């Protein structure tokens, strides 16, 4: 990844493979570098203390505070519409069984599908609208955070697309 002015707080600066290769080359004399064998994946991971030193985590992992914030928001923004979809099924069943009104089946299905669809969208919006900075909680609706985080996502997509295009042209 190229260095950018704004980085996600938990985004690694270099790939783990590149960091491990540099560290291995620095620690081995020149005559041993030629004979070196690839190490296991577990040896390339660097451990850093996260959350006040309570839990070791691999560098590049999402901090627990940010993870909890994302899960809470995703549960809220997807849970409410999904619960509403289930409630619509139950309520329409009660209305039809007690003959309070005649409801067309297609209307019940379409409204329920709309609620479940909003639940799926809310799942993504909940994760993207949370502040990805450990010390900052962000706003209630998360519009500003969504714009910022979606920008990070788009730039990551663009860099992946550029890398694939560069590999194809080689």
PDB file of N, CA and C in Angstrom, residues 9-57:
ATOM      1  N   UNK A   9      -6.555   4.116  11.716  1.00  0.00           N
ATOM      2  CA  UNK A   9      -5.701   3.951  12.895  1.00  0.00           C
ATOM      3  C   UNK A   9      -5.105   2.562  13.055  1.00  0.00           C
ATOM      4  N   UNK A  10      -5.788   1.522  12.622  1.00  0.00           N
ATOM      5  CA  UNK A  10      -5.286   0.173  12.823  1.00  0.00           C
ATOM      6  C   UNK A  10      -4.744  -0.448  11.541  1.00  0.00           C
ATOM      7  N   UNK A  11      -4.564   0.362  10.497  1.00  0.00           N
ATOM      8  CA  UNK A  11      -4.050  -0.143   9.233  1.00  0.00           C
ATOM      9  C   UNK A  11      -2.531  -0.287   9.303  1.00  0.00           C
ATOM     10  N   UNK A  12      -1.989  -1.450   8.946  1.00  0.00           N
ATOM     11  CA  UNK A  12      -0.535  -1.606   8.978  1.00  0.00           C
ATOM     12  C   UNK A  12       0.119  -0.762   7.891  1.00  0.00           C
ATOM     13  N   UNK A  13       1.330  -0.286   8.158  1.00  0.00           N
ATOM     14  CA  UNK A  13       2.029   0.551   7.189  1.00  0.00           C
ATOM     15  C   UNK A  13       2.547  -0.264   6.011  1.00  0.00           C
ATOM     16  N   UNK A  14       2.992  -1.478   6.272  1.00  0.00           N
ATOM     17  CA  UNK A  14       3.488  -2.360   5.225  1.00  0.00           C
ATOM     18  C   UNK A  14       2.816  -3.713   5.385  1.00  0.00           C
ATOM     19  N   UNK A  15       2.921  -4.514   4.348  1.00  0.00           N
ATOM     20  CA  UNK A  15       2.362  -5.858   4.462  1.00  0.00           C
ATOM     21  C   UNK A  15       3.176  -6.661   5.461  1.00  0.00           C
ATOM     22  N   UNK A  16       2.532  -7.624   6.068  1.00  0.00           N
ATOM     23  CA  UNK A  16       3.192  -8.454   7.078  1.00  0.00           C
ATOM     24  C   UNK A  16       4.349  -9.238   6.469  1.00  0.00           C
ATOM     25  N   UNK A  17       4.185  -9.668   5.216  1.00  0.00           N
ATOM     26  CA  UNK A  17       5.250 -10.420   4.560  1.00  0.00           C
ATOM     27  C   UNK A  17       6.486  -9.545   4.368  1.00  0.00           C
ATOM     28  N   UNK A  18       6.274  -8.300   3.947  1.00  0.00           N
ATOM     29  CA  UNK A  18       7.406  -7.400   3.729  1.00  0.00           C
ATOM     30  C   UNK A  18       8.112  -7.088   5.042  1.00  0.00           C
ATOM     31  N   UNK A  19       7.346  -6.869   6.115  1.00  0.00           N
ATOM     32  CA  UNK A  19       7.952  -6.590   7.419  1.00  0.00           C
ATOM     33  C   UNK A  19       8.750  -7.787   7.904  1.00  0.00           C
ATOM     34  N   UNK A  20       8.202  -8.981   7.750  1.00  0.00           N
ATOM     35  CA  UNK A  20       8.898 -10.183   8.213  1.00  0.00           C
ATOM     36  C   UNK A  20      10.176 -10.407   7.411  1.00  0.00           C
ATOM     37  N   UNK A  21      10.108 -10.158   6.111  1.00  0.00           N
ATOM     38  CA  UNK A  21      11.278 -10.343   5.262  1.00  0.00           C
ATOM     39  C   UNK A  21      12.385  -9.371   5.645  1.00  0.00           C
ATOM     40  N   UNK A  22      12.025  -8.104   5.902  1.00  0.00           N
ATOM     41  CA  UNK A  22      13.021  -7.112   6.312  1.00  0.00           C
ATOM     42  C   UNK A  22      13.649  -7.488   7.639  1.00  0.00           C
ATOM     43  N   UNK A  23      12.845  -7.909   8.589  1.00  0.00           N
ATOM     44  CA  UNK A  23      13.379  -8.271   9.901  1.00  0.00           C
ATOM     45  C   UNK A  23      14.282  -9.492   9.800  1.00  0.00           C
ATOM     46  N   UNK A  24      13.904 -10.446   8.970  1.00  0.00           N
ATOM     47  CA  UNK A  24      14.710 -11.652   8.815  1.00  0.00           C
ATOM     48  C   UNK A  24      16.058 -11.310   8.189  1.00  0.00           C
ATOM     49  N   UNK A  25      16.050 -10.429   7.184  1.00  0.00           N
ATOM     50  CA  UNK A  25      17.290 -10.050   6.521  1.00  0.00           C
ATOM     51  C   UNK A  25      18.209  -9.275   7.451  1.00  0.00           C
ATOM     52  N   UNK A  26      17.658  -8.446   8.303  1.00  0.00           N
ATOM     53  CA  UNK A  26      18.471  -7.675   9.241  1.00  0.00           C
ATOM     54  C   UNK A  26      19.106  -8.573  10.290  1.00  0.00           C
ATOM     55  N   UNK A  27      18.393  -9.609  10.705  1.00  0.00           N
ATOM     56  CA  UNK A  27      18.886 -10.454  11.788  1.00  0.00           C
ATOM     57  C   UNK A  27      19.856 -11.537  11.321  1.00  0.00           C
ATOM     58  N   UNK A  28      19.876 -11.880  10.033  1.00  0.00           N
ATOM     59  CA  UNK A  28      20.745 -12.940   9.537  1.00  0.00           C
ATOM     60  C   UNK A  28      21.976 -12.362   8.849  1.00  0.00           C
ATOM     61  N   UNK A  29      23.134 -12.997   9.029  1.00  0.00           N
ATOM     62  CA  UNK A  29      24.320 -12.590   8.271  1.00  0.00           C
ATOM     63  C   UNK A  29      24.099 -12.862   6.786  1.00  0.00           C
ATOM     64  N   UNK A  30      24.912 -12.240   5.944  1.00  0.00           N
ATOM     65  CA  UNK A  30      24.716 -12.323   4.501  1.00  0.00           C
ATOM     66  C   UNK A  30      24.848 -13.742   3.962  1.00  0.00           C
ATOM     67  N   UNK A  31      25.755 -14.545   4.514  1.00  0.00           N
ATOM     68  CA  UNK A  31      25.923 -15.905   4.001  1.00  0.00           C
ATOM     69  C   UNK A  31      24.750 -16.813   4.365  1.00  0.00           C
ATOM     70  N   UNK A  32      24.021 -16.501   5.435  1.00  0.00           N
ATOM     71  CA  UNK A  32      22.862 -17.310   5.817  1.00  0.00           C
ATOM     72  C   UNK A  32      21.602 -16.886   5.074  1.00  0.00           C
ATOM     73  N   UNK A  33      21.566 -15.674   4.550  1.00  0.00           N
ATOM     74  CA  UNK A  33      20.378 -15.192   3.835  1.00  0.00           C
ATOM     75  C   UNK A  33      20.087 -16.043   2.612  1.00  0.00           C
ATOM     76  N   UNK A  34      21.131 -16.511   1.958  1.00  0.00           N
ATOM     77  CA  UNK A  34      20.940 -17.311   0.753  1.00  0.00           C
ATOM     78  C   UNK A  34      20.344 -18.673   1.073  1.00  0.00           C
ATOM     79  N   UNK A  35      20.664 -19.211   2.257  1.00  0.00           N
ATOM     80  CA  UNK A  35      20.204 -20.541   2.640  1.00  0.00           C
ATOM     81  C   UNK A  35      18.902 -20.514   3.439  1.00  0.00           C
ATOM     82  N   UNK A  36      18.353 -19.338   3.703  1.00  0.00           N
ATOM     83  CA  UNK A  36      17.175 -19.216   4.570  1.00  0.00           C
ATOM     84  C   UNK A  36      15.972 -19.906   3.942  1.00  0.00           C
ATOM     85  N   UNK A  37      15.207 -20.548   4.793  1.00  0.00           N
ATOM     86  CA  UNK A  37      13.976 -21.203   4.350  1.00  0.00           C
ATOM     87  C   UNK A  37      12.797 -20.372   4.817  1.00  0.00           C
ATOM     88  N   UNK A  38      11.669 -20.457   4.108  1.00  0.00           N
ATOM     89  CA  UNK A  38      10.501 -19.681   4.529  1.00  0.00           C
ATOM     90  C   UNK A  38      10.011 -20.144   5.898  1.00  0.00           C
ATOM     91  N   UNK A  39       9.672 -19.179   6.735  1.00  0.00           N
ATOM     92  CA  UNK A  39       9.187 -19.503   8.078  1.00  0.00           C
ATOM     93  C   UNK A  39       7.676 -19.640   8.070  1.00  0.00           C
ATOM     94  N   UNK A  40       7.147 -20.149   9.151  1.00  0.00           N
ATOM     95  CA  UNK A  40       5.698 -20.339   9.252  1.00  0.00           C
ATOM     96  C   UNK A  40       5.004 -18.996   9.390  1.00  0.00           C
ATOM     97  N   UNK A  41       3.709 -18.978   9.134  1.00  0.00           N
ATOM     98  CA  UNK A  41       2.943 -17.740   9.212  1.00  0.00           C
ATOM     99  C   UNK A  41       2.920 -17.171  10.619  1.00  0.00           C
ATOM    100  N   UNK A  42       2.921 -18.028  11.617  1.00  0.00           N
ATOM    101  CA  UNK A  42       2.839 -17.542  12.993  1.00  0.00           C
ATOM    102  C   UNK A  42       4.084 -16.759  13.384  1.00  0.00           C
ATOM    103  N   UNK A  43       5.214 -17.035  12.751  1.00  0.00           N
ATOM    104  CA  UNK A  43       6.441 -16.323  13.089  1.00  0.00           C
ATOM    105  C   UNK A  43       6.451 -14.920  12.506  1.00  0.00           C
ATOM    106  N   UNK A  44       5.642 -14.660  11.470  1.00  0.00           N
ATOM    107  CA  UNK A  44       5.649 -13.344  10.854  1.00  0.00           C
ATOM    108  C   UNK A  44       4.753 -12.353  11.571  1.00  0.00           C
ATOM    109  N   UNK A  45       3.921 -12.809  12.473  1.00  0.00           N
ATOM    110  CA  UNK A  45       3.002 -11.916  13.167  1.00  0.00           C
ATOM    111  C   UNK A  45       3.703 -11.239  14.330  1.00  0.00           C
ATOM    112  N   UNK A  46       3.485  -9.924  14.443  1.00  0.00           N
ATOM    113  CA  UNK A  46       4.053  -9.174  15.550  1.00  0.00           C
ATOM    114  C   UNK A  46       2.966  -8.959  16.576  1.00  0.00           C
ATOM    115  N   UNK A  47       3.301  -9.155  17.831  1.00  0.00           N
ATOM    116  CA  UNK A  47       2.309  -8.953  18.880  1.00  0.00           C
ATOM    117  C   UNK A  47       2.486  -7.572  19.483  1.00  0.00           C
ATOM    118  N   UNK A  48       1.361  -6.888  19.666  1.00  0.00           N
ATOM    119  CA  UNK A  48       1.347  -5.590  20.320  1.00  0.00           C
ATOM    120  C   UNK A  48       0.298  -5.623  21.410  1.00  0.00           C
ATOM    121  N   UNK A  49       0.481  -4.813  22.429  1.00  0.00           N
ATOM    122  CA  UNK A  49      -0.484  -4.761  23.520  1.00  0.00           C
ATOM    123  C   UNK A  49      -1.633  -3.845  23.124  1.00  0.00           C
ATOM    124  N   UNK A  50      -2.859  -4.321  23.303  1.00  0.00           N
ATOM    125  CA  UNK A  50      -4.057  -3.573  22.957  1.00  0.00           C
ATOM    126  C   UNK A  50      -4.946  -3.492  24.183  1.00  0.00           C
ATOM    127  N   UNK A  51      -5.634  -2.371  24.341  1.00  0.00           N
ATOM    128  CA  UNK A  51      -6.603  -2.241  25.433  1.00  0.00           C
ATOM    129  C   UNK A  51      -5.947  -2.178  26.793  1.00  0.00           C
ATOM    130  N   UNK A  52      -4.919  -1.361  26.944  1.00  0.00           N
ATOM    131  CA  UNK A  52      -4.281  -1.193  28.244  1.00  0.00           C
ATOM    132  C   UNK A  52      -3.424  -2.379  28.634  1.00  0.00           C
ATOM    133  N   UNK A  53      -2.936  -3.144  27.673  1.00  0.00           N
ATOM    134  CA  UNK A  53      -2.042  -4.255  27.979  1.00  0.00           C
ATOM    135  C   UNK A  53      -2.762  -5.504  28.452  1.00  0.00           C
ATOM    136  N   UNK A  54      -4.074  -5.556  28.327  1.00  0.00           N
ATOM    137  CA  UNK A  54      -4.826  -6.714  28.818  1.00  0.00           C
ATOM    138  C   UNK A  54      -4.746  -7.900  27.863  1.00  0.00           C
ATOM    139  N   UNK A  55      -4.704  -7.625  26.566  1.00  0.00           N
ATOM    140  CA  UNK A  55      -4.845  -8.699  25.602  1.00  0.00           C
ATOM    141  C   UNK A  55      -3.854  -8.494  24.458  1.00  0.00           C
ATOM    142  N   UNK A  56      -2.965  -9.456  24.190  1.00  0.00           N
ATOM    143  CA  UNK A  56      -2.071  -9.294  23.054  1.00  0.00           C
ATOM    144  C   UNK A  56      -2.842  -9.493  21.755  1.00  0.00           C
ATOM    145  N   UNK A  57      -2.505  -8.716  20.744  1.00  0.00           N
ATOM    146  CA  UNK A  57      -3.172  -8.833  19.462  1.00  0.00           C
ATOM    147  C   UNK A  57      -2.140  -8.692  18.357  1.00  0.00           C
TER     148      UNK A  57
END
